[in-house]
Amino acid sequence: MQKFLPTNDLLFKKFLTSEDSQHILKAFVKDLLGIEFKSLKPKQTYHIDSYIENYEKQQKEAKKEKKVLYTEVDVLAEADDGSRTTIECQVQNQDYFNARALFYLTEAYRAPFGRKSNSKEKESNYSSLYPAYGINIVDFYPASKDANALQRYHLLEEQSYTPFVNDEGKELLILCFLSLRNKNIDRTSAAYHWQFFLKEGEVLENAPEYIKEAKQKVDYHNLERSEQTMIMKMEKAEATFKAIVSMEKRKALEEGIERGIEEGMEKGIEKGER
């Protein structure tokens, strides 16, 4: 039987945003971001029916734009203090990915701008803004191969490394990357166990219990029949699209070679006539 990794879009959403997964989401963010929240809730809870509906819409858009929907996840979670965390899983390297990761982070920060605040102080358009954090799971090297697998980027003063904070003393923006390909990681850390789980689909014996629980949630045999069917459909659609793209690339290459040969022969004839 084919093995489905936790980086699969459906499985990733399921173990992080199901109704009974808030403790897993909270631990995931703490292990990778280094910040522990009292509570952390996804803005959109995973349900297979709504997932299928959204997937069908995305497929229609993908056919129009003639591009494959790679495993791409955008989870938005909100903490008790109003801060927001975006979580994205991108297994295929794409141009301008770092720019896109920063775009999602800043969009999460500015989205509440102008909304009413619960603060008793005099409100302004900026009183509705809270810190935003971005976690990106990637299966490539976002930086150099020698860098750490887990990287966190902060807004810091360049000489004192003092973080840029809001009126409550909290950092406004933090951007985090976990590379599944990079082996430079502390193997005693929880981040390593997340990396191993996401990359291999397995958990080590000494992994935290919440990661073992996440593994149980995405085990193929524990999925509902509708979820199994959906995953198979997604895999087939992606394989078919990749085959079409590969064939088109091969045809384009062959046409390019033929055109190059013809042009070369024409130039050779011209030189010979001279």
CSV table of C-alpha atoms in Angstrom, one decimal:
chain,number,residue,atom,x,y,z
A,1,MET,CA,0.0,0.0,0.0
A,2,GLN,CA,1.2,3.5,-0.9
A,3,LYS,CA,2.5,5.5,2.1
A,4,PHE,CA,1.0,8.9,2.7
A,5,LEU,CA,3.1,11.4,4.6
A,6,PRO,CA,1.8,14.0,7.1
A,7,THR,CA,2.8,16.7,4.7
A,8,ASN,CA,-0.1,15.7,2.6
A,9,ASP,CA,-2.5,18.6,2.6
A,10,LEU,CA,-5.4,16.8,4.1
A,11,LEU,CA,-3.4,15.0,6.7
A,12,PHE,CA,-1.5,18.1,7.7
A,13,LYS,CA,-4.7,20.0,8.3
A,14,LYS,CA,-6.3,17.0,10.1
A,15,PHE,CA,-3.6,16.6,12.8
A,16,LEU,CA,-3.2,20.3,13.4
A,17,THR,CA,-6.7,21.7,13.1
A,18,SER,CA,-9.2,19.0,14.1
A,19,GLU,CA,-11.5,19.8,17.0
A,20,ASP,CA,-9.5,17.6,19.4
A,21,SER,CA,-6.1,18.7,18.1
A,22,GLN,CA,-5.7,22.0,19.9
A,23,HIS,CA,-3.1,20.6,22.3
A,24,ILE,CA,-1.1,19.2,19.3
A,25,LEU,CA,-1.3,22.6,17.5
A,26,LYS,CA,-0.2,24.4,20.7
A,27,ALA,CA,2.8,22.0,21.2
A,28,PHE,CA,3.8,22.2,17.5
A,29,VAL,CA,4.0,26.0,17.7
A,30,LYS,CA,5.9,26.0,20.9
A,31,ASP,CA,8.4,23.5,19.7
A,32,LEU,CA,9.1,25.3,16.4
A,33,LEU,CA,8.5,29.0,17.3
A,34,GLY,CA,9.7,28.8,20.9
A,35,ILE,CA,6.6,30.6,22.3
A,36,GLU,CA,4.0,28.9,24.5
A,37,PHE,CA,0.5,30.3,24.5
A,38,LYS,CA,-2.2,29.7,27.1
A,39,SER,CA,-4.5,28.7,24.2
A,40,LEU,CA,-4.3,28.5,20.5
A,41,LYS,CA,-7.2,27.8,18.2
A,42,PRO,CA,-7.3,27.4,14.4
A,43,LYS,CA,-9.5,30.0,12.6
A,44,GLN,CA,-10.8,27.1,10.5
A,45,THR,CA,-11.4,23.7,12.0
A,46,TYR,CA,-10.8,20.6,9.9
A,47,HIS,CA,-13.9,18.8,8.6
A,48,ILE,CA,-13.8,16.4,5.7
A,49,ASP,CA,-16.9,17.7,4.1
A,50,SER,CA,-15.7,21.3,4.0
A,51,TYR,CA,-12.3,20.1,3.0
A,52,ILE,CA,-13.6,18.3,-0.1
A,53,GLU,CA,-15.7,21.3,-1.1
A,54,ASN,CA,-12.6,23.6,-0.9
A,55,TYR,CA,-10.5,21.1,-2.8
A,56,GLU,CA,-13.0,20.9,-5.6
A,57,LYS,CA,-13.0,24.7,-6.0
A,58,GLN,CA,-9.2,24.7,-6.0
A,59,GLN,CA,-9.1,22.0,-8.7
A,60,LYS,CA,-11.3,24.1,-11.0
A,61,GLU,CA,-9.0,27.1,-10.5
A,62,ALA,CA,-5.9,24.9,-11.1
A,63,LYS,CA,-7.3,23.7,-14.5
A,64,LYS,CA,-8.0,27.2,-15.6
A,65,GLU,CA,-4.5,28.3,-14.7
A,66,LYS,CA,-2.9,25.1,-15.9
A,67,LYS,CA,-0.8,24.4,-12.9
A,68,VAL,CA,-0.7,21.6,-10.3
A,69,LEU,CA,-1.7,22.2,-6.7
A,70,TYR,CA,1.4,21.1,-4.8
A,71,THR,CA,1.1,20.2,-1.1
A,72,GLU,CA,0.6,23.7,0.2
A,73,VAL,CA,-1.0,24.4,3.5
A,74,ASP,CA,-2.0,27.7,5.1
A,75,VAL,CA,-3.2,27.2,8.6
A,76,LEU,CA,-4.1,30.4,10.6
A,77,ALA,CA,-4.3,30.1,14.4
A,78,GLU,CA,-5.2,32.8,17.0
A,79,ALA,CA,-3.9,32.8,20.5
A,80,ASP,CA,-5.5,34.0,23.7
A,81,ASP,CA,-3.5,37.3,23.6
A,82,GLY,CA,-4.8,38.1,20.1
A,83,SER,CA,-1.6,37.2,18.2
A,84,ARG,CA,-1.8,35.2,15.0
A,85,THR,CA,0.3,32.3,13.7
A,86,THR,CA,0.4,31.1,10.1
A,87,ILE,CA,1.6,27.6,9.3
A,88,GLU,CA,2.5,26.6,5.8
A,89,CYS,CA,3.9,23.3,4.4
A,90,GLN,CA,5.6,23.6,1.0
A,91,VAL,CA,7.3,20.4,-0.2
A,92,GLN,CA,8.1,21.7,-3.7
A,93,ASN,CA,10.6,24.6,-4.0
A,94,GLN,CA,9.1,27.6,-5.7
A,95,ASP,CA,10.5,30.9,-6.9
A,96,TYR,CA,10.2,33.8,-4.5
A,97,PHE,CA,9.1,31.4,-1.7
A,98,ASN,CA,10.9,33.5,1.0
A,99,ALA,CA,9.0,36.6,-0.3
A,100,ARG,CA,5.8,34.7,-0.2
A,101,ALA,CA,6.4,33.6,3.4
A,102,LEU,CA,7.0,37.1,4.5
A,103,PHE,CA,3.9,38.3,2.6
A,104,TYR,CA,1.7,35.8,4.4
A,105,LEU,CA,3.2,36.9,7.7
A,106,THR,CA,2.6,40.6,7.1
A,107,GLU,CA,-0.9,39.9,5.8
A,108,ALA,CA,-1.7,38.1,9.1
A,109,TYR,CA,-0.4,41.1,11.0
A,110,ARG,CA,-2.3,43.8,9.1
A,111,ALA,CA,-5.6,41.9,8.5
A,112,PRO,CA,-7.2,43.1,11.8
A,113,PHE,CA,-6.3,46.7,11.1
A,114,GLY,CA,-9.0,49.1,12.0
A,115,ARG,CA,-11.2,46.6,13.8
A,116,LYS,CA,-12.6,47.4,17.2
A,117,SER,CA,-10.3,46.5,20.1
A,118,ASN,CA,-11.2,45.1,23.5
A,119,SER,CA,-8.8,47.5,25.1
A,120,LYS,CA,-10.2,50.1,27.5
A,121,GLU,CA,-7.7,52.6,26.3
A,122,LYS,CA,-8.6,55.1,23.6
A,123,GLU,CA,-8.9,53.2,20.4
A,124,SER,CA,-7.0,53.9,17.2
A,125,ASN,CA,-6.6,52.0,14.0
A,126,TYR,CA,-3.4,50.5,15.3
A,127,SER,CA,-4.9,49.2,18.6
A,128,SER,CA,-6.3,46.2,16.7
A,129,LEU,CA,-2.9,45.0,15.6
A,130,TYR,CA,-1.3,42.1,17.4
A,131,PRO,CA,2.0,40.2,16.9
A,132,ALA,CA,2.1,37.8,14.0
A,133,TYR,CA,4.3,34.7,13.6
A,134,GLY,CA,4.9,32.5,10.6
A,135,ILE,CA,6.0,28.9,10.5
A,136,ASN,CA,7.0,27.3,7.2
A,137,ILE,CA,7.7,23.6,6.8
A,138,VAL,CA,9.8,23.1,3.6
A,139,ASP,CA,11.5,20.1,1.9
A,140,PHE,CA,14.3,22.2,0.5
A,141,TYR,CA,17.0,24.6,1.8
A,142,PRO,CA,15.5,28.0,2.5
A,143,ALA,CA,19.0,29.2,3.2
A,144,SER,CA,22.4,27.6,2.8
A,145,LYS,CA,22.9,23.9,3.3
A,146,ASP,CA,25.2,24.7,6.2
A,147,ALA,CA,22.5,26.6,8.1
A,148,ASN,CA,20.5,25.0,10.9
A,149,ALA,CA,17.4,23.1,9.9
A,150,LEU,CA,15.3,25.2,12.3
A,151,GLN,CA,15.7,28.9,11.7
A,152,ARG,CA,13.9,31.9,13.3
A,153,TYR,CA,14.1,35.4,12.0
A,154,HIS,CA,13.4,38.4,14.2
A,155,LEU,CA,13.3,42.2,13.9
A,156,LEU,CA,16.4,43.2,15.9
A,157,GLU,CA,18.5,46.4,16.4
A,158,GLU,CA,21.7,45.6,14.5
A,159,GLN,CA,24.2,46.5,17.2
A,160,SER,CA,22.5,45.5,20.5
A,161,TYR,CA,20.2,42.8,19.0
A,162,THR,CA,17.4,44.3,20.9
A,163,PRO,CA,14.1,43.0,19.5
A,164,PHE,CA,11.5,45.4,18.1
A,165,VAL,CA,8.4,45.1,20.3
A,166,ASN,CA,4.9,46.6,20.7
A,167,ASP,CA,3.6,48.5,23.7
A,168,GLU,CA,3.1,45.3,25.6
A,169,GLY,CA,6.8,44.3,25.1
A,170,LYS,CA,6.0,41.5,22.7
A,171,GLU,CA,7.9,41.0,19.4
A,172,LEU,CA,5.7,42.0,16.5
A,173,LEU,CA,7.0,39.7,13.8
A,174,ILE,CA,8.9,36.4,13.8
A,175,LEU,CA,9.4,34.2,10.8
A,176,CYS,CA,10.4,30.5,11.2
A,177,PHE,CA,11.5,27.8,8.8
A,178,LEU,CA,11.9,24.1,9.4
A,179,SER,CA,13.7,22.3,6.6
A,180,LEU,CA,12.9,18.6,6.3
A,181,ARG,CA,15.9,18.1,4.1
A,182,ASN,CA,18.5,19.8,6.3
A,183,LYS,CA,20.2,17.4,8.8
A,184,ASN,CA,21.7,20.2,10.9
A,185,ILE,CA,19.4,19.9,13.9
A,186,ASP,CA,19.7,18.9,17.6
A,187,ARG,CA,18.5,15.3,17.7
A,188,THR,CA,17.4,15.7,21.3
A,189,SER,CA,15.0,18.5,20.5
A,190,ALA,CA,11.3,18.2,19.9
A,191,ALA,CA,11.8,20.0,16.6
A,192,TYR,CA,13.9,17.0,15.4
A,193,HIS,CA,11.0,14.7,16.2
A,194,TRP,CA,8.6,16.9,14.2
A,195,GLN,CA,11.1,16.9,11.3
A,196,PHE,CA,11.4,13.1,11.4
A,197,PHE,CA,7.6,12.6,11.7
A,198,LEU,CA,6.9,14.9,8.8
A,199,LYS,CA,9.6,13.6,6.6
A,200,GLU,CA,9.3,9.9,7.2
A,201,GLY,CA,5.7,9.5,8.4
A,202,GLU,CA,6.9,7.6,11.5
A,203,VAL,CA,7.7,8.5,15.1
A,204,LEU,CA,10.7,7.5,17.2
A,205,GLU,CA,10.3,5.7,20.4
A,206,ASN,CA,11.5,8.6,22.5
A,207,ALA,CA,9.3,11.2,20.7
A,208,PRO,CA,6.8,13.3,22.7
A,209,GLU,CA,3.4,11.7,23.3
A,210,TYR,CA,1.6,14.5,21.3
A,211,ILE,CA,3.6,13.7,18.2
A,212,LYS,CA,2.7,10.0,18.6
A,213,GLU,CA,-0.9,11.1,18.9
A,214,ALA,CA,-0.5,13.1,15.7
A,215,LYS,CA,0.8,10.0,14.0
A,216,GLN,CA,-2.3,8.0,15.1
A,217,LYS,CA,-4.5,10.7,13.6
A,218,VAL,CA,-3.0,10.5,10.2
A,219,ASP,CA,-2.5,6.8,10.0
A,220,TYR,CA,-4.2,5.6,6.8
A,221,HIS,CA,-6.0,2.8,8.5
A,222,ASN,CA,-7.5,5.2,11.1
A,223,LEU,CA,-8.9,7.5,8.5
A,224,GLU,CA,-12.6,7.6,7.5
A,225,ARG,CA,-13.5,6.0,4.2
A,226,SER,CA,-14.3,9.5,2.7
A,227,GLU,CA,-10.8,10.7,3.8
A,228,GLN,CA,-9.1,7.7,2.2
A,229,THR,CA,-11.0,8.2,-1.0
A,230,MET,CA,-10.1,11.9,-1.0
A,231,ILE,CA,-6.4,11.3,-0.5
A,232,MET,CA,-6.4,8.7,-3.4
A,233,LYS,CA,-8.2,11.2,-5.6
A,234,MET,CA,-5.7,13.9,-4.8
A,235,GLU,CA,-2.7,11.7,-5.5
A,236,LYS,CA,-4.2,10.6,-8.8
A,237,ALA,CA,-5.0,14.1,-9.9
A,238,GLU,CA,-1.4,15.3,-9.0
A,239,ALA,CA,0.2,12.3,-10.8
A,240,THR,CA,-1.9,12.9,-13.9
A,241,PHE,CA,-1.1,16.6,-14.0
A,242,LYS,CA,2.6,16.0,-13.6
A,243,ALA,CA,2.6,13.5,-16.4
A,244,ILE,CA,0.9,16.0,-18.7
A,245,VAL,CA,3.4,18.7,-17.7
A,246,SER,CA,6.3,16.3,-18.3
A,247,MET,CA,5.0,15.4,-21.7
A,248,GLU,CA,4.6,19.1,-22.7
A,249,LYS,CA,8.1,19.9,-21.5
A,250,ARG,CA,9.5,16.9,-23.5
A,251,LYS,CA,7.7,18.1,-26.7
A,252,ALA,CA,8.9,21.6,-26.2
A,253,LEU,CA,12.5,20.4,-25.8
A,254,GLU,CA,12.2,18.2,-28.9
A,255,GLU,CA,10.8,21.1,-30.9
A,256,GLY,CA,13.6,23.3,-29.6
A,257,ILE,CA,16.3,20.9,-30.6
A,258,GLU,CA,14.8,20.5,-34.1
A,259,ARG,CA,14.5,24.2,-34.5
A,260,GLY,CA,18.1,24.6,-33.4
A,261,ILE,CA,19.3,22.0,-35.9
A,262,GLU,CA,17.4,23.7,-38.7
A,263,GLU,CA,18.8,27.1,-37.8
A,264,GLY,CA,22.3,25.7,-37.6
A,265,MET,CA,22.0,24.1,-41.0
A,266,GLU,CA,20.7,27.4,-42.5
A,267,LYS,CA,23.7,29.3,-41.0
A,268,GLY,CA,26.0,26.6,-42.3
A,269,ILE,CA,24.6,26.9,-45.8
A,270,GLU,CA,24.9,30.7,-45.7
A,271,LYS,CA,28.6,30.5,-44.7
A,272,GLY,CA,29.2,27.9,-47.4
A,273,GLU,CA,27.7,30.1,-50.1
A,274,ARG,CA,30.0,32.9,-49.1
